[in-house]
Amino acid sequence: DTADWGQTLVEERGASGVALWPNENMKKLTQDVVNWNLKLSGHAQINRLLTEFQMSIHAVEFPETPLAEVVSVLCGSKRTNLPSIENAAVALVQKKAMEQFMPLVSIGLKRYAYLTRRLADIAFAEISKQFHSGIGMVGQYDGFKRELKRVFDDFVASVCAGCEERLHHIFRSYVQFIDGTLLSGMESASSETVLNPSFDETRKRVLSAVQSELPLAPGTLSRSQMFTEEGANIIRQVAAKLWSGIRFMMAKTAGCSLNHDFFQPVFKGLAATIQKHFATLDEARFDQMFQTGVAQLKQRMELLQTQVQ
């Protein structure tokens, strides 16, 4: 029931206790997230988070790169005394990509874990409500519910860690072995500014990417061009195009990986994990879990006997 359990996007962010997206553009894009102001729960809330997560990746622009950093990349090249534009750009992107994108994966997964645990909290609350209404029996066993919740939380944490590790591995493969086709950035260089864009340009691109190629020519820089702003800007432009391609692939892959590596294990493996856990408990542990429930049953029986009399 969304009236009881629904959350707006702002409420969800606050209740999750997870850090906000570090990207300033994403903070400004809150009201562009679909259904951001509706109180959603369940599958609809998860879908909204998937959109927000992909937007947070699309919103990351290529960071500003001072001349000194470009020169450092050029001088660090061991391939040739005159490094090609692409080699220098690749080195620049590899240096920056992990630190810019991977924190988003951690934040996104923590938010997904929060929503998954919240589904369990809603289920337990409804079970307890049924018991107090005279329907069902599970709601009276607080010890059992605590144990079940602990197993559920541990299982979600394990799946979350596995999903994050796989996403790190996938993303490292994008960064370490950059394909030349990424120079297109999945976008048109003639219609879009990719270097130091304004917020309005970023917003337009992010919304277009969520709702829905012209590579620069290879070449080399002469020694006279190497350490000038003009030469550095050529490298920045190619790096920005590579960045656009990586960003596009990361956003799409992250969405697929969350469905395959997070939600499928949660919904398909949860029952087996719970059954295995409780099958290994000894009688003493079961007595401990259900003792409170037995006491409550006795109290209820005495109350009913009094009412009958």
Short mmCIF file of C-alpha atoms in Angstrom, two decimals:
data_model
loop_
_atom_site.label_atom_id
_atom_site.label_comp_id
_atom_site.label_asym_id
_atom_site.label_seq_id
_atom_site.Cartn_x
_atom_site.Cartn_y
_atom_site.Cartn_z
CA ASP A 1 0.00 0.00 0.00
CA THR A 2 1.73 3.18 -1.17
CA ALA A 3 -0.31 5.24 1.29
CA ASP A 4 1.41 3.46 4.18
CA TRP A 5 4.77 2.53 2.69
CA GLY A 6 5.35 4.79 -0.32
CA GLN A 7 8.29 7.21 -0.44
CA THR A 8 9.13 10.13 -2.67
CA LEU A 9 12.66 10.20 -4.06
CA VAL A 10 13.77 12.77 -1.48
CA GLU A 11 12.23 10.71 1.36
CA GLU A 12 13.90 7.56 0.06
CA ARG A 13 17.32 9.21 -0.08
CA GLY A 14 16.98 10.50 3.47
CA ALA A 15 15.65 7.26 4.96
CA SER A 16 18.30 5.10 3.28
CA GLY A 17 21.16 6.78 5.14
CA VAL A 18 23.28 6.43 2.00
CA ALA A 19 25.47 9.31 0.84
CA LEU A 20 24.11 11.50 -1.95
CA TRP A 21 25.52 11.26 -5.45
CA PRO A 22 28.84 13.17 -5.40
CA ASN A 23 28.25 14.69 -8.84
CA GLU A 24 26.93 18.26 -8.66
CA ASN A 25 24.99 17.84 -11.92
CA MET A 26 23.04 14.90 -10.47
CA LYS A 27 22.05 16.94 -7.43
CA LYS A 28 20.42 19.43 -9.80
CA LEU A 29 18.70 16.66 -11.79
CA THR A 30 16.57 15.33 -8.90
CA GLN A 31 13.32 16.69 -10.31
CA ASP A 32 14.12 15.17 -13.72
CA VAL A 33 14.03 11.63 -12.32
CA VAL A 34 10.77 10.08 -13.45
CA ASN A 35 8.11 10.05 -10.68
CA TRP A 36 10.51 11.75 -8.26
CA ASN A 37 7.65 13.34 -6.29
CA LEU A 38 5.36 10.28 -6.11
CA LYS A 39 5.21 8.04 -3.05
CA LEU A 40 6.25 4.71 -4.55
CA SER A 41 7.03 1.31 -3.08
CA GLY A 42 7.93 -2.14 -4.34
CA HIS A 43 8.76 -2.67 -8.01
CA ALA A 44 7.85 0.89 -9.02
CA GLN A 45 10.29 2.31 -6.47
CA ILE A 46 13.05 -0.04 -7.67
CA ASN A 47 12.48 1.04 -11.28
CA ARG A 48 12.74 4.69 -10.28
CA LEU A 49 16.07 3.99 -8.57
CA LEU A 50 17.37 2.22 -11.69
CA THR A 51 16.60 5.33 -13.73
CA GLU A 52 18.25 7.55 -11.11
CA PHE A 53 21.34 5.31 -10.99
CA GLN A 54 21.80 5.38 -14.76
CA MET A 55 21.28 9.15 -14.78
CA SER A 56 23.98 9.54 -12.12
CA ILE A 57 26.46 7.82 -14.45
CA HIS A 58 25.36 9.77 -17.54
CA ALA A 59 25.70 13.02 -15.57
CA VAL A 60 29.45 12.60 -15.01
CA GLU A 61 31.32 14.86 -17.41
CA PHE A 62 34.99 14.49 -18.26
CA PRO A 63 36.81 16.29 -15.41
CA GLU A 64 38.68 19.49 -16.02
CA THR A 65 42.29 18.64 -16.79
CA PRO A 66 45.02 21.27 -16.27
CA LEU A 67 47.97 21.51 -18.62
CA ALA A 68 50.32 20.11 -15.99
CA GLU A 69 48.28 16.89 -15.79
CA VAL A 70 48.29 16.47 -19.57
CA VAL A 71 52.06 17.05 -19.65
CA SER A 72 52.49 14.47 -16.88
CA VAL A 73 50.60 11.90 -18.97
CA LEU A 74 52.69 12.73 -22.04
CA CYS A 75 55.98 12.45 -20.19
CA GLY A 76 54.88 9.22 -18.55
CA SER A 77 54.34 7.44 -21.85
CA LYS A 78 56.84 4.65 -22.43
CA ARG A 79 55.61 3.73 -25.90
CA THR A 80 57.32 6.43 -27.90
CA ASN A 81 59.02 9.79 -27.57
CA LEU A 82 56.17 11.27 -29.61
CA PRO A 83 53.05 9.67 -28.16
CA SER A 84 49.99 9.57 -30.38
CA ILE A 85 46.94 11.61 -29.48
CA GLU A 86 44.96 8.46 -28.77
CA ASN A 87 47.62 6.93 -26.51
CA ALA A 88 47.83 10.08 -24.43
CA ALA A 89 44.03 10.39 -24.26
CA VAL A 90 43.65 6.75 -23.22
CA ALA A 91 46.19 7.21 -20.43
CA LEU A 92 44.32 10.28 -19.24
CA VAL A 93 40.95 8.51 -19.23
CA GLN A 94 42.36 5.45 -17.46
CA LYS A 95 43.76 7.69 -14.76
CA LYS A 96 40.44 9.40 -14.03
CA ALA A 97 37.69 6.90 -14.84
CA MET A 98 37.87 4.56 -11.85
CA GLU A 99 37.85 7.37 -9.30
CA GLN A 100 34.90 9.09 -10.98
CA PHE A 101 32.58 6.16 -11.76
CA MET A 102 33.17 3.46 -9.15
CA PRO A 103 31.87 5.48 -6.16
CA LEU A 104 28.55 5.68 -8.03
CA VAL A 105 28.36 1.88 -8.15
CA SER A 106 28.86 1.65 -4.38
CA ILE A 107 26.19 4.26 -3.70
CA GLY A 108 23.75 2.67 -6.15
CA LEU A 109 24.14 -0.80 -4.65
CA LYS A 110 23.67 0.51 -1.11
CA ARG A 111 20.44 2.14 -2.22
CA TYR A 112 19.29 -1.10 -3.86
CA ALA A 113 20.13 -3.02 -0.69
CA TYR A 114 18.09 -0.51 1.32
CA LEU A 115 15.03 -0.98 -0.91
CA THR A 116 15.37 -4.77 -0.76
CA ARG A 117 15.61 -4.78 3.02
CA ARG A 118 12.69 -2.39 3.15
CA LEU A 119 10.54 -4.94 1.30
CA ALA A 120 11.27 -7.38 4.11
CA ASP A 121 10.39 -4.77 6.74
CA ILE A 122 7.08 -4.13 4.98
CA ALA A 123 6.35 -7.86 4.85
CA PHE A 124 7.08 -8.32 8.56
CA ALA A 125 4.95 -5.33 9.46
CA GLU A 126 2.02 -6.69 7.44
CA ILE A 127 2.44 -10.13 9.04
CA SER A 128 2.36 -8.57 12.51
CA LYS A 129 -0.70 -6.54 11.53
CA GLN A 130 -2.48 -9.72 10.45
CA PHE A 131 -1.68 -11.42 13.77
CA HIS A 132 -3.03 -8.51 15.82
CA SER A 133 -6.15 -8.64 13.64
CA GLY A 134 -6.60 -12.30 14.52
CA ILE A 135 -5.28 -13.59 11.18
CA GLY A 136 -2.18 -15.79 10.86
CA MET A 137 0.26 -17.09 13.48
CA VAL A 138 3.78 -16.16 12.36
CA GLY A 139 3.45 -12.57 13.55
CA GLN A 140 3.57 -13.58 17.22
CA TYR A 141 7.04 -15.15 17.12
CA ASP A 142 9.38 -12.19 17.59
CA GLY A 143 12.45 -14.40 18.03
CA PHE A 144 11.74 -16.18 14.77
CA LYS A 145 11.18 -12.89 12.94
CA ARG A 146 14.49 -11.49 14.24
CA GLU A 147 16.36 -14.58 13.11
CA LEU A 148 14.68 -14.54 9.71
CA LYS A 149 15.48 -10.84 9.27
CA ARG A 150 19.12 -11.43 10.19
CA VAL A 151 19.45 -14.22 7.60
CA PHE A 152 17.76 -12.01 5.01
CA ASP A 153 20.06 -9.04 5.72
CA ASP A 154 23.19 -11.20 5.58
CA PHE A 155 22.05 -12.72 2.29
CA VAL A 156 21.40 -9.29 0.74
CA ALA A 157 24.80 -8.05 1.92
CA SER A 158 26.49 -11.06 0.34
CA VAL A 159 24.70 -10.61 -2.99
CA CYS A 160 25.47 -6.89 -2.93
CA ALA A 161 29.19 -7.53 -2.40
CA GLY A 162 29.26 -10.06 -5.24
CA CYS A 163 27.45 -7.68 -7.59
CA GLU A 164 29.83 -4.84 -6.76
CA GLU A 165 32.86 -7.05 -7.38
CA ARG A 166 31.52 -8.11 -10.79
CA LEU A 167 30.77 -4.51 -11.77
CA HIS A 168 34.28 -3.47 -10.73
CA HIS A 169 35.69 -6.25 -12.90
CA ILE A 170 33.53 -5.30 -15.89
CA PHE A 171 34.36 -1.63 -15.57
CA ARG A 172 38.09 -2.28 -15.22
CA SER A 173 37.90 -4.19 -18.51
CA TYR A 174 36.38 -1.13 -20.20
CA VAL A 175 39.11 1.11 -18.81
CA GLN A 176 42.13 -1.16 -19.25
CA PHE A 177 41.32 -2.22 -22.81
CA ILE A 178 39.70 0.79 -24.44
CA ASP A 179 38.25 -0.01 -27.85
CA GLY A 180 38.79 2.53 -30.60
CA THR A 181 35.08 2.57 -31.39
CA LEU A 182 34.54 4.40 -28.11
CA LEU A 183 36.00 7.48 -29.78
CA SER A 184 32.53 8.02 -31.19
CA GLY A 185 31.30 8.32 -27.62
CA MET A 186 27.95 6.95 -28.82
CA GLU A 187 27.18 10.58 -29.55
CA SER A 188 27.58 13.07 -32.37
CA ALA A 189 30.51 15.45 -32.03
CA SER A 190 28.84 17.90 -34.38
CA SER A 191 25.76 18.37 -32.23
CA GLU A 192 27.14 18.24 -28.72
CA THR A 193 29.77 19.82 -26.54
CA VAL A 194 31.65 17.15 -24.58
CA LEU A 195 34.41 19.27 -23.07
CA ASN A 196 33.39 21.60 -20.20
CA PRO A 197 29.67 21.55 -21.06
CA SER A 198 27.17 23.78 -19.32
CA PHE A 199 24.63 22.24 -16.93
CA ASP A 200 21.85 22.74 -19.52
CA GLU A 201 23.90 20.79 -22.07
CA THR A 202 24.55 18.02 -19.54
CA ARG A 203 20.87 17.89 -18.59
CA LYS A 204 19.81 17.63 -22.24
CA ARG A 205 22.26 14.80 -22.89
CA VAL A 206 21.36 12.88 -19.70
CA LEU A 207 17.62 13.00 -20.40
CA SER A 208 18.21 12.00 -24.03
CA ALA A 209 20.38 9.06 -22.98
CA VAL A 210 17.90 7.81 -20.41
CA GLN A 211 14.91 8.14 -22.75
CA SER A 212 16.65 6.54 -25.50
CA GLU A 213 29.70 9.26 -34.78
CA LEU A 214 32.25 11.00 -35.59
CA PRO A 215 35.67 9.83 -34.26
CA LEU A 216 38.55 12.26 -34.19
CA ALA A 217 41.34 11.42 -36.63
CA PRO A 218 44.42 9.67 -35.23
CA GLY A 219 47.66 11.56 -35.15
CA THR A 220 50.76 12.52 -33.22
CA LEU A 221 51.89 15.66 -31.51
CA SER A 222 55.17 17.30 -32.42
CA ARG A 223 57.58 18.32 -29.70
CA SER A 224 56.62 21.94 -30.21
CA GLN A 225 52.94 21.10 -29.69
CA MET A 226 53.37 18.77 -26.73
CA PHE A 227 53.44 21.24 -23.88
CA THR A 228 51.10 23.96 -25.17
CA GLU A 229 47.46 24.54 -24.30
CA GLU A 230 46.59 23.98 -27.95
CA GLY A 231 48.21 20.55 -27.97
CA ALA A 232 46.77 19.65 -24.59
CA ASN A 233 43.30 20.60 -25.77
CA ILE A 234 43.54 18.13 -28.67
CA ILE A 235 44.26 15.37 -26.17
CA ARG A 236 41.48 16.57 -23.88
CA GLN A 237 38.98 16.45 -26.76
CA VAL A 238 39.87 12.85 -27.64
CA ALA A 239 39.83 11.86 -23.96
CA ALA A 240 36.39 13.46 -23.59
CA LYS A 241 35.10 11.39 -26.53
CA LEU A 242 36.51 8.20 -25.00
CA TRP A 243 34.93 9.23 -21.69
CA SER A 244 31.52 9.56 -23.37
CA GLY A 245 31.79 6.04 -24.77
CA ILE A 246 32.84 4.53 -21.46
CA ARG A 247 30.08 6.44 -19.65
CA PHE A 248 27.45 5.15 -22.10
CA MET A 249 28.62 1.53 -21.82
CA MET A 250 28.89 1.76 -18.04
CA ALA A 251 25.35 3.06 -17.63
CA LYS A 252 23.88 0.30 -19.79
CA THR A 253 26.00 -2.45 -18.24
CA ALA A 254 25.24 -1.30 -14.69
CA GLY A 255 21.50 -1.58 -15.30
CA CYS A 256 21.81 -5.07 -16.77
CA SER A 257 24.19 -6.22 -14.04
CA LEU A 258 21.89 -5.03 -11.26
CA ASN A 259 19.04 -7.07 -12.70
CA HIS A 260 21.19 -10.15 -13.36
CA ASP A 261 23.67 -10.09 -10.46
CA PHE A 262 21.58 -8.48 -7.72
CA PHE A 263 17.85 -9.01 -8.12
CA GLN A 264 17.90 -12.47 -9.70
CA PRO A 265 20.02 -13.97 -6.88
CA VAL A 266 17.91 -12.18 -4.27
CA PHE A 267 14.57 -13.41 -5.55
CA LYS A 268 15.72 -16.84 -6.77
CA GLY A 269 18.20 -17.76 -4.06
CA LEU A 270 16.57 -16.30 -0.97
CA ALA A 271 14.15 -19.18 -0.25
CA ALA A 272 16.87 -21.83 -0.51
CA THR A 273 19.19 -19.81 1.74
CA ILE A 274 16.51 -19.42 4.42
CA GLN A 275 15.54 -23.10 4.27
CA LYS A 276 19.17 -24.19 4.55
CA HIS A 277 19.75 -21.92 7.53
CA PHE A 278 16.78 -23.07 9.56
CA ALA A 279 17.41 -26.72 8.65
CA THR A 280 20.79 -26.51 10.40
CA LEU A 281 19.49 -25.05 13.69
CA ASP A 282 19.28 -27.32 16.71
CA GLU A 283 16.25 -27.75 18.97
CA ALA A 284 17.63 -25.42 21.61
CA ARG A 285 17.79 -22.56 19.13
CA PHE A 286 14.20 -23.22 18.01
CA ASP A 287 13.05 -23.28 21.63
CA GLN A 288 14.77 -19.95 22.17
CA MET A 289 13.14 -18.40 19.10
CA PHE A 290 9.62 -19.60 19.83
CA GLN A 291 9.57 -19.27 23.61
CA THR A 292 8.15 -15.76 23.52
CA GLY A 293 5.51 -16.87 21.05
CA VAL A 294 4.42 -19.73 23.32
CA ALA A 295 4.09 -17.34 26.26
CA GLN A 296 1.95 -15.02 24.17
CA LEU A 297 -0.25 -17.95 23.11
CA LYS A 298 -0.79 -18.94 26.73
CA GLN A 299 -1.75 -15.37 27.61
CA ARG A 300 -4.16 -15.26 24.68
CA MET A 301 -5.68 -18.61 25.65
CA GLU A 302 -6.19 -17.43 29.23
CA LEU A 303 -7.80 -14.24 27.96
CA LEU A 304 -10.18 -16.21 25.70
CA GLN A 305 -11.08 -18.58 28.55
CA THR A 306 -11.86 -15.59 30.77
CA GLN A 307 -14.04 -14.07 28.05
CA VAL A 308 -15.92 -17.37 27.56
CA GLN A 309 -16.59 -17.65 31.26
#
